[in-house]
Coordinates of C-alpha atoms and ligand atoms in Angstrom, one line a residue:
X18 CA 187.0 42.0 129.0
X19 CA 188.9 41.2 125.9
X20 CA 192.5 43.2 125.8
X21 CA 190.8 45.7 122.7
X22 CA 194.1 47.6 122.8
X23 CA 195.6 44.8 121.5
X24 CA 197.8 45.7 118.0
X25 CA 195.1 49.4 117.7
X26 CA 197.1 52.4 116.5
X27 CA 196.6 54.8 119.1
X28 CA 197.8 58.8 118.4
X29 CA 198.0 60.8 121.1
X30 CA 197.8 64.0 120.9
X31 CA 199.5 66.3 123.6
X32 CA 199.1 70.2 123.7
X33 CA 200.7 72.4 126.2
X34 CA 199.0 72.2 129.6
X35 CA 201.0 71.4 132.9
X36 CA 198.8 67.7 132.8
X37 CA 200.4 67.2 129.9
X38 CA 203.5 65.6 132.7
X39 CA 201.6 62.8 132.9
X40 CA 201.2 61.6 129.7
X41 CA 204.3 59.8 129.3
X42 CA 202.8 56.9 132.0
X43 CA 199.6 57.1 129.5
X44 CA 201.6 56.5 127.0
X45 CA 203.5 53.3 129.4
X46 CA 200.1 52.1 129.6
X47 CA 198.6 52.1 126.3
X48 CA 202.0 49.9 125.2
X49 CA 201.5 47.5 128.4
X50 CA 198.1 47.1 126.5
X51 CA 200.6 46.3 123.4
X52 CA 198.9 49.3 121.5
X53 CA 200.8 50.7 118.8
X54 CA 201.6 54.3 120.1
X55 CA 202.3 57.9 117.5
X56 CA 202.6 61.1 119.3
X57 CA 201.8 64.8 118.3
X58 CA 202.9 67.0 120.6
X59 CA 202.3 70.8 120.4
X60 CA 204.9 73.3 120.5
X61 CA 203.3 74.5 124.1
X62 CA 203.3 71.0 124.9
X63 CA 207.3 70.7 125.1
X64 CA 207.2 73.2 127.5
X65 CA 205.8 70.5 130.0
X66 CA 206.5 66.8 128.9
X67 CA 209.9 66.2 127.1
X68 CA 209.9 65.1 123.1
X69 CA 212.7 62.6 124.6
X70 CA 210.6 61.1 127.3
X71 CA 208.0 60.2 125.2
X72 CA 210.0 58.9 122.1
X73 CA 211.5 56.4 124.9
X74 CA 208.3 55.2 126.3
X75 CA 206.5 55.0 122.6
X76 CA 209.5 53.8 120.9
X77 CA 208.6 55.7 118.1
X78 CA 209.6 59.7 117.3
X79 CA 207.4 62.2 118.3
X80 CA 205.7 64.1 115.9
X81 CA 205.2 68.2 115.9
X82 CA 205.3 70.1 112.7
X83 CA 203.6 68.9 109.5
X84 CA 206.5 70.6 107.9
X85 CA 209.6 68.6 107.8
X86 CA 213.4 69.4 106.9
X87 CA 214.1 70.2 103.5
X88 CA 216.4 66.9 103.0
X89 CA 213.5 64.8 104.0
X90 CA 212.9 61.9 101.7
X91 CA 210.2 59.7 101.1
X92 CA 206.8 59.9 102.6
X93 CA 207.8 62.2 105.0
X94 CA 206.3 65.2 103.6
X95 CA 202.9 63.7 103.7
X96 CA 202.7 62.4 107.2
X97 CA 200.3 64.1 108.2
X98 CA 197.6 62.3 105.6
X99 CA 199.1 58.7 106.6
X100 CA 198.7 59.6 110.4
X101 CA 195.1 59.9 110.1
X102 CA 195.0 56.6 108.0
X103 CA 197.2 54.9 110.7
X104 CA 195.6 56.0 113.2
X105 CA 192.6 53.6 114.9
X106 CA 192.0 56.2 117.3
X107 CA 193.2 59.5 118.6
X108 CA 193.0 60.8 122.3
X109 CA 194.0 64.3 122.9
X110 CA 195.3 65.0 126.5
X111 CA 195.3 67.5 127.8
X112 CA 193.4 69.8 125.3
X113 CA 194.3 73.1 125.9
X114 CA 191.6 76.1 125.2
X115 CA 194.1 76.9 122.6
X116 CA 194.0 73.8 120.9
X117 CA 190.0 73.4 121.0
X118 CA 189.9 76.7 119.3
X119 CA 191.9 75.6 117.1
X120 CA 190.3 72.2 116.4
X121 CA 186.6 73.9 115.8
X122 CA 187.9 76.2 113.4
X123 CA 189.6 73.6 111.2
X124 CA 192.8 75.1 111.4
X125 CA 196.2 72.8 110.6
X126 CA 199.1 74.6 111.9
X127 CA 201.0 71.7 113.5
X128 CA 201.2 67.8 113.5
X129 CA 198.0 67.3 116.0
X130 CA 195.6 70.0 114.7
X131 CA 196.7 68.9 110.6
X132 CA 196.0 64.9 111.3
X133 CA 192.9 65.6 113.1
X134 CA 191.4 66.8 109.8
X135 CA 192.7 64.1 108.1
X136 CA 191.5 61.6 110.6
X137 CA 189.4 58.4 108.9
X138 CA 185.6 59.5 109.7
X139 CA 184.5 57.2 112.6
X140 CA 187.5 56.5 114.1
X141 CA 186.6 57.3 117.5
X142 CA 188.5 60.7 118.6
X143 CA 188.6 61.6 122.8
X144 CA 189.2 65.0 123.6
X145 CA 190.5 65.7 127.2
X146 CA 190.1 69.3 128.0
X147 CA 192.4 70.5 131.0
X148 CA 192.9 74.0 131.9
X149 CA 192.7 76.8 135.0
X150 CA 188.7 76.5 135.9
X151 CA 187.1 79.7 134.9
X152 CA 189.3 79.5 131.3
X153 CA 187.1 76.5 131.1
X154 CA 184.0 77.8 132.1
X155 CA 184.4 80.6 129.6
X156 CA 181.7 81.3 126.6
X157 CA 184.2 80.7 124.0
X158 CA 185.7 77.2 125.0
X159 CA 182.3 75.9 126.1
X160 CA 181.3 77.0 122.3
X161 CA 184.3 75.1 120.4
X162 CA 183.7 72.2 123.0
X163 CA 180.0 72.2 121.6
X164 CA 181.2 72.4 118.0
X165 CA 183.7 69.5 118.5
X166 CA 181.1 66.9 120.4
X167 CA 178.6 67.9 117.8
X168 CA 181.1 66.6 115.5
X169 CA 181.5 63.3 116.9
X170 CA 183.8 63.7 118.9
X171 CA 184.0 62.3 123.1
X172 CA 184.2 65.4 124.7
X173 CA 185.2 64.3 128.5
X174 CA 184.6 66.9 131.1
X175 CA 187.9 68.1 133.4
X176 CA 187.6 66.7 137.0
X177 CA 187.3 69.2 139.7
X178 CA 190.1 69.4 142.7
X179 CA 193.0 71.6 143.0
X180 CA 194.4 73.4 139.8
X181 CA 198.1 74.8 139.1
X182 CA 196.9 78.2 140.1
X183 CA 196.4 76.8 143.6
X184 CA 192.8 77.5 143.0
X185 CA 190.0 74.6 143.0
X186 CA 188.0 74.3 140.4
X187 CA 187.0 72.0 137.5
X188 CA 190.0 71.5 135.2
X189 CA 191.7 68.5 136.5
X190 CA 192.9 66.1 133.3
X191 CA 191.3 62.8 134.2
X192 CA 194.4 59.8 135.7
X193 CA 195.4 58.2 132.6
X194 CA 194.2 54.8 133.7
X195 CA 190.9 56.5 133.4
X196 CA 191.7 58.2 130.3
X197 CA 192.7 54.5 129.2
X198 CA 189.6 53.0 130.2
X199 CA 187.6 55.8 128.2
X200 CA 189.5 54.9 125.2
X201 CA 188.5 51.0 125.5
X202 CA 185.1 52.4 126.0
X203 CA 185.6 54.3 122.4
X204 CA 187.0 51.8 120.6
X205 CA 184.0 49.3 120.9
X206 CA 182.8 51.6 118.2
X207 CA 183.0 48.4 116.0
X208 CA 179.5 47.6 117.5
X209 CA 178.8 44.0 115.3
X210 CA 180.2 41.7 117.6
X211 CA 178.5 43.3 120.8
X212 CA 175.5 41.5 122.2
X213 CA 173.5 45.4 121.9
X214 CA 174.0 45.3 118.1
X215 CA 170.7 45.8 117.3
X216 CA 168.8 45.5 120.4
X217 CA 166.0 48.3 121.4
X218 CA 167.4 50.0 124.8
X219 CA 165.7 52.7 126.6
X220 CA 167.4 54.7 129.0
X221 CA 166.1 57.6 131.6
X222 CA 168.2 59.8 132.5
X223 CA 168.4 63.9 134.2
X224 CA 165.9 65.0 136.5
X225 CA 162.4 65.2 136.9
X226 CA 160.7 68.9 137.5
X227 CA 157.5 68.6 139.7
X228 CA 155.5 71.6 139.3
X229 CA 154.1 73.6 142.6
X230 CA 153.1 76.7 140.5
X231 CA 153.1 78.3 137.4
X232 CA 157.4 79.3 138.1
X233 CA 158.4 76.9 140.3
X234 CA 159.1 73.5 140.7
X235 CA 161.3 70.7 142.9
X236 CA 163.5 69.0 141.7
X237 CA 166.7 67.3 141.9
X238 CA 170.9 67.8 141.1
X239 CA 170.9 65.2 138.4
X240 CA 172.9 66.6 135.6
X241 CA 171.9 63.5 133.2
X242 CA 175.7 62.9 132.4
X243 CA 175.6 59.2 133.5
X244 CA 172.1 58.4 131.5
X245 CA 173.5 60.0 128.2
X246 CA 177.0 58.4 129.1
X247 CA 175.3 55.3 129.1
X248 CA 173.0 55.9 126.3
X249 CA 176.3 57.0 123.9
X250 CA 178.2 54.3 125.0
X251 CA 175.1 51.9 123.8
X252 CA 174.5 53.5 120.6
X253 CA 178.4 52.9 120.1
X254 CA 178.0 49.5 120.5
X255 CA 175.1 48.9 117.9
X256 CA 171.6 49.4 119.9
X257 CA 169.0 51.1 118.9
X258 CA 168.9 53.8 121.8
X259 CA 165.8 55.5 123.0
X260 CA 167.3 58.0 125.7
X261 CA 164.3 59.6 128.2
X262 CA 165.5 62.7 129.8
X263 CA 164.4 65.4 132.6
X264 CA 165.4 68.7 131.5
X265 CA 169.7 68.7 131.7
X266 CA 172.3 70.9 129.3
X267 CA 173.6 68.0 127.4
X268 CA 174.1 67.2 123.3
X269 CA 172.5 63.9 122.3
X270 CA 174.8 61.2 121.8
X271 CA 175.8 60.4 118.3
X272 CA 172.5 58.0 116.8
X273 CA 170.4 58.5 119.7
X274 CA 166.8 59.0 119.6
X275 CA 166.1 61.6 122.2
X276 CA 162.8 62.1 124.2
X277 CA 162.3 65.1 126.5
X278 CA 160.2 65.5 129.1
X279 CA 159.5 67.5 132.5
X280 CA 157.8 65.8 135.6
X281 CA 158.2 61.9 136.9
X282 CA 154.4 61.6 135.7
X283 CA 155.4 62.2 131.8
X284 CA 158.5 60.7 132.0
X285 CA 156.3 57.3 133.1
X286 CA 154.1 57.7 130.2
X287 CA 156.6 58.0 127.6
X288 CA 158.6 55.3 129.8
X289 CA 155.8 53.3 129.5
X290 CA 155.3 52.9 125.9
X291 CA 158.4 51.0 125.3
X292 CA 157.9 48.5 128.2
X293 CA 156.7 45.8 125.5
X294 CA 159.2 46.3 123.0
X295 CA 162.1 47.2 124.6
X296 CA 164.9 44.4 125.4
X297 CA 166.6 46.6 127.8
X298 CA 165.7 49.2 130.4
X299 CA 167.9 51.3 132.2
X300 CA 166.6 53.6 134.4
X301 CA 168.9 56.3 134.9
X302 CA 167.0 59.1 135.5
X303 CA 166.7 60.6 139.5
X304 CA 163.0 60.7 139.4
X305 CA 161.7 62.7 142.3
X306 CA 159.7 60.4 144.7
X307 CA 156.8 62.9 145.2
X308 CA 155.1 65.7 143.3
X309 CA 152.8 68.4 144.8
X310 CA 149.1 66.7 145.0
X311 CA 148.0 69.4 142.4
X312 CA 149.8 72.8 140.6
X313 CA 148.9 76.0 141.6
X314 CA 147.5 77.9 138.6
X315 CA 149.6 81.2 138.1
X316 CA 151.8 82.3 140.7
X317 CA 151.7 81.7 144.3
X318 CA 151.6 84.8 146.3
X319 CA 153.9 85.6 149.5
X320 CA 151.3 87.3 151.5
X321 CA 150.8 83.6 153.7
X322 CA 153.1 83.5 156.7
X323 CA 153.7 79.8 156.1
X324 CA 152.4 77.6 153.5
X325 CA 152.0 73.8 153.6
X326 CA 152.7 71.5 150.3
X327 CA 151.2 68.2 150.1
X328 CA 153.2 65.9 147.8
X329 CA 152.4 62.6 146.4
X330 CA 154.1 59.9 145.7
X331 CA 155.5 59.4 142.0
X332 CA 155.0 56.2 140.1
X333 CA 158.5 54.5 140.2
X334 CA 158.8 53.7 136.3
X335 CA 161.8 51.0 137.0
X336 CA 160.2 49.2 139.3
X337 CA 157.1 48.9 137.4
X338 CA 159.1 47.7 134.4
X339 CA 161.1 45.2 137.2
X340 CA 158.2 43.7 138.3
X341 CA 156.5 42.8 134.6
X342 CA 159.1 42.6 132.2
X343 CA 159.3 39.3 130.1
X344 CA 161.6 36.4 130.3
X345 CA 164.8 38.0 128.0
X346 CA 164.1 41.4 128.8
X347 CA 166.3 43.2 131.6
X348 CA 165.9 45.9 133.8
X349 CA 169.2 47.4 134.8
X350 CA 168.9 50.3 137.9
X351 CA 171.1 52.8 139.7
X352 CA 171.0 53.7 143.1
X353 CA 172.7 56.6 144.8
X354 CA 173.0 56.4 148.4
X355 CA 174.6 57.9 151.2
X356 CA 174.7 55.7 154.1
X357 CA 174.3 51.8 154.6
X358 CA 174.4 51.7 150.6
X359 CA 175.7 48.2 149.6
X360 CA 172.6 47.3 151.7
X361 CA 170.1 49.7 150.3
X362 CA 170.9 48.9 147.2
X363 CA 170.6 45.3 147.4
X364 CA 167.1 45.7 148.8
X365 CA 166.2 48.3 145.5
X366 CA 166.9 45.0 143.3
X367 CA 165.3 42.5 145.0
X368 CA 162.1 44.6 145.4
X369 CA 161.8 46.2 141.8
X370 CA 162.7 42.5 140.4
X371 CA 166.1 43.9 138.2
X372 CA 168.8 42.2 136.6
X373 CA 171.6 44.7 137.7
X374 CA 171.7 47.7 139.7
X375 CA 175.0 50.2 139.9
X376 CA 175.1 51.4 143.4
X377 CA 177.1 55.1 143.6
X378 CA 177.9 56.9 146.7
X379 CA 177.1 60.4 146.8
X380 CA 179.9 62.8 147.7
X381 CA 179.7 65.3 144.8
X382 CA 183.4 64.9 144.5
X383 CA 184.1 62.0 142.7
X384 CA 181.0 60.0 142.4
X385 CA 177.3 61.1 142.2
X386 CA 175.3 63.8 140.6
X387 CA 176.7 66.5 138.6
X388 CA 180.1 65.5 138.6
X389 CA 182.0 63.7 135.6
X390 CA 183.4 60.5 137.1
X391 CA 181.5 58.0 138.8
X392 CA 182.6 55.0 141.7
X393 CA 180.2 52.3 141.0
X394 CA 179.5 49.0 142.4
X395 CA 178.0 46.8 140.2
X396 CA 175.4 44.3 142.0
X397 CA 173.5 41.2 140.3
X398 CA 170.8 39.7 141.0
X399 CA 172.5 36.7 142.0
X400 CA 174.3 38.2 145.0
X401 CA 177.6 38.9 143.2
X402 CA 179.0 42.4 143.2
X403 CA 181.8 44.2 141.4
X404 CA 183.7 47.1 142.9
X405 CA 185.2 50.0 140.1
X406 CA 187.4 52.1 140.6
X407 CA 186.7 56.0 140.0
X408 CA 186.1 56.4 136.4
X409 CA 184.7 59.1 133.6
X410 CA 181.1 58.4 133.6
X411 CA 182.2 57.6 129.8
X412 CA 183.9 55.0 131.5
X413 CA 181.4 53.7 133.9
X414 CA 178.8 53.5 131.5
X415 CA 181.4 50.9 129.3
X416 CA 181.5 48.6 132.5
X417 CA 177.5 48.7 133.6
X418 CA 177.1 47.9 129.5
X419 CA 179.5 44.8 129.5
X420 CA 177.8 43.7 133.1
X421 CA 174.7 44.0 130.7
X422 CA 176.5 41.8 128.2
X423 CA 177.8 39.1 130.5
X424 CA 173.6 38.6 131.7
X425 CA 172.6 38.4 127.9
X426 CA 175.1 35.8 127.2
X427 CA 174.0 34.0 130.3
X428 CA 170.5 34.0 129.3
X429 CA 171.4 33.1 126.2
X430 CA 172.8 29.7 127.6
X431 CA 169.6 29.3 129.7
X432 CA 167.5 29.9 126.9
X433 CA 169.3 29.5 123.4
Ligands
C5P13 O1 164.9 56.5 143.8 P1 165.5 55.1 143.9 O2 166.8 55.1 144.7 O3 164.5 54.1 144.3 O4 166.0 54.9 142.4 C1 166.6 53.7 142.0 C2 166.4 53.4 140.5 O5 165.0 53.5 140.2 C3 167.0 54.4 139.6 O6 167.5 53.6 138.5 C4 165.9 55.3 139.1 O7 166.1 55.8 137.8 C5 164.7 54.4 139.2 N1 163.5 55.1 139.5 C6 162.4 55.2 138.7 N2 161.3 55.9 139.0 C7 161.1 56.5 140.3 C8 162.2 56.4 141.2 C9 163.4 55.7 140.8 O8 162.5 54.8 137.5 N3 160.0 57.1 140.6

């Protein structure tokens, strides 16, 4: 991929959480990308990272108050309003929950929370929020969170591992070479020269819910993070996006067209309707192989010792696609795996006829369902393979799209 760092006007915004430590080798990072580097750090943020440390590594000064010193001269007092113009993009890392509040509610108090307003609309803005797990967990940060994506803005999920309280939990700030790969993600926001611009992608993602009764169903740990991931990341990059999901807890993506549905059998049908005009399928989604032969009515009683389900198997949408998609069209897959994966996954490709599948392995740590980063290897359907290292699903979903692009352009040789 194409340095996209290259000459941007990055801000980074820094409020006071102990991840905030690591921010100066974010910063070392983003200028090895020879990006042009501002930096608003909170007042809590000193208390963690020192103003000095990153005025050496930026090679700029670090910003803080909006207000500054009464002998100022020149456009100082306005910096605020030419940050936002400057800036290209803005990553803020770590958020603290003080600093989302603060953000939702339009409040300007300091250098970060006053440029954010001023900000250029579409200039992509990532938001890292790091903090002790159960602060994060808490009704009022998951609201301003919510305000904030619904804004626009890439919201990117803490990791989980050990916190500063000793505890485990989710709360983890993201490495910064994943933080850095999000923002290259982001900042393909200029869609035009992407080979999506314009294309018609569908994309399954979540669970499926196969009903045994009236109150009950089986399903599946998807959390739909990768397929929305994926669809966002898409929309970003100029396609016109039709996201098919299970029932999951997420926003839709900015410019998504969003289709829900319950069971494997409805997800199909709606699947199915964009199998002609579709360029691009990506089946996300962790469809559940089998549903119970037939619903029970109402609800089943517990007076039976023992009762005996008999399931049937679900259509496999994907593979149906695979196996009659046109010449141009592409079907792109996912496989989770435990065991013998590489191998597994190979085999899914062959025999549902895809372009590319993303093989993940499932630990529930870093990589598979619910959890917010991902450790993919990429598989074509000419043998080669790509290992990535562990990135946001943001992130992930940025590498399976330019594996995507690399095919187009290839077809486009075979067939221009
Ligand atoms: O379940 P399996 O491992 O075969 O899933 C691999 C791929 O096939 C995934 O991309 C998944 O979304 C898709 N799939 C599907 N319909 C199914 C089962 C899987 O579209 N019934």
């Amino acid at each position: 991929m194409d340095n996209i760092l290259r000459g941007k006007n990055i801000i980074v915004g820094i409020s006071g959480g102990i991840a905030a430590y690591k921010t100066p080798q974010l910063v070392r990072l983003l200028k090895k990308c020879s990006a042009n580097v501002r930096i608003a750090l909170t007042d809590g943020g000193t208390h963690f990272v020192s103003e000095l440390a990153l005025a050496t590594v930026s090679e700029e000064r670090v910003y803080r108050s909006i207000f500054p010193p009464a002998d100022t001269t020149g456009t100082d007092y306005t910096r605020h309003i030419s940050l936002g113009e400057w800036a290209d993009a803005l990553v803020i890392a770590p958020a603290t929950a003080n600093t989302l509040a603060k953000l939702s509610a339009g409040l300007c108090d300091d250098m970060l929370s006053a440029l954010f307003i001023t900000l250029r609309p579409g200039k992509p803005v990532l938001i890292f929020p790091a903090m002790d797990g159960q602060m994060f967990l808490s009704p009022s940060v998951q609201r301003n969170i919510a305000t904030l994506a619904a804004q626009g803005c890439i919201v990117i999920s803490p990791e989980s591992g050990e916190l500063a309280s000793g505890q485990c939990g989710t709360g983890r700030m993201p490495e910064p070479e994943s933080i850095l790969s999000s923002l290259e993600e982001a900042l393909h926001c200029t869609a035009q020269d992407s080979a999506f611009y314009g294309k018609s992608v569908v994309v399954t993602a979540g669970p499926t819910r196969e009903k045994i009764d009236g109150v009950r169903f089986i399903s599946n740990y998807s959390s739909g993070k990768m397929g929305f991931a994926i669809a966002r990341a898409a929309a970003q990059r100029g396609a016109l996006v039709t996201l098919i999901t299970g029932p999951v807890h997420l926003a839709t993506p900015p410019g998504v067209t969003r289709l829900d549905v319950e069971s494997a059998v409805e997800m199909h049908g709606v699947a199915q309707s964009f199998f002609k005009s579709c360029a691009i399928f990506i089946g996300a989604a962790a469809v559940s192989d089998y549903r119970p032969v037939a619903a029970i009515e109402g609800k089943m009683k517990k007076e039976m010792p023992e009762i005996e389900l008999t399931l049937v198997k679900n259509p496999d949408i994907l593979a149906e696609f695979g196996i009659q998609k046109a010449p141009g069209q592409l079907a792109v897959g996912f496989a989770l795996e435990t065991q013998t994966g590489l191998d597994n996954a190979r085999k899914k490709l062959k025999a549902k006829n895809l372009d590319l599948i993303a093989f993940n392995f499932f630990d529930r740590k870093s990589s598979g369902f619910e959890v917010d980063t991902n450790i993919i290897t990429l598989i074509e359907s000419d043998g080669g393979t790509t290992e990535l290292p562990q990135l946001t699903k943001y992130a992930a979903a940025g590498r399976v799209l330019d594996a995507i692009e690399k095919l187009f352009v290839q077809q486009a040789g075979i067939n221009p």
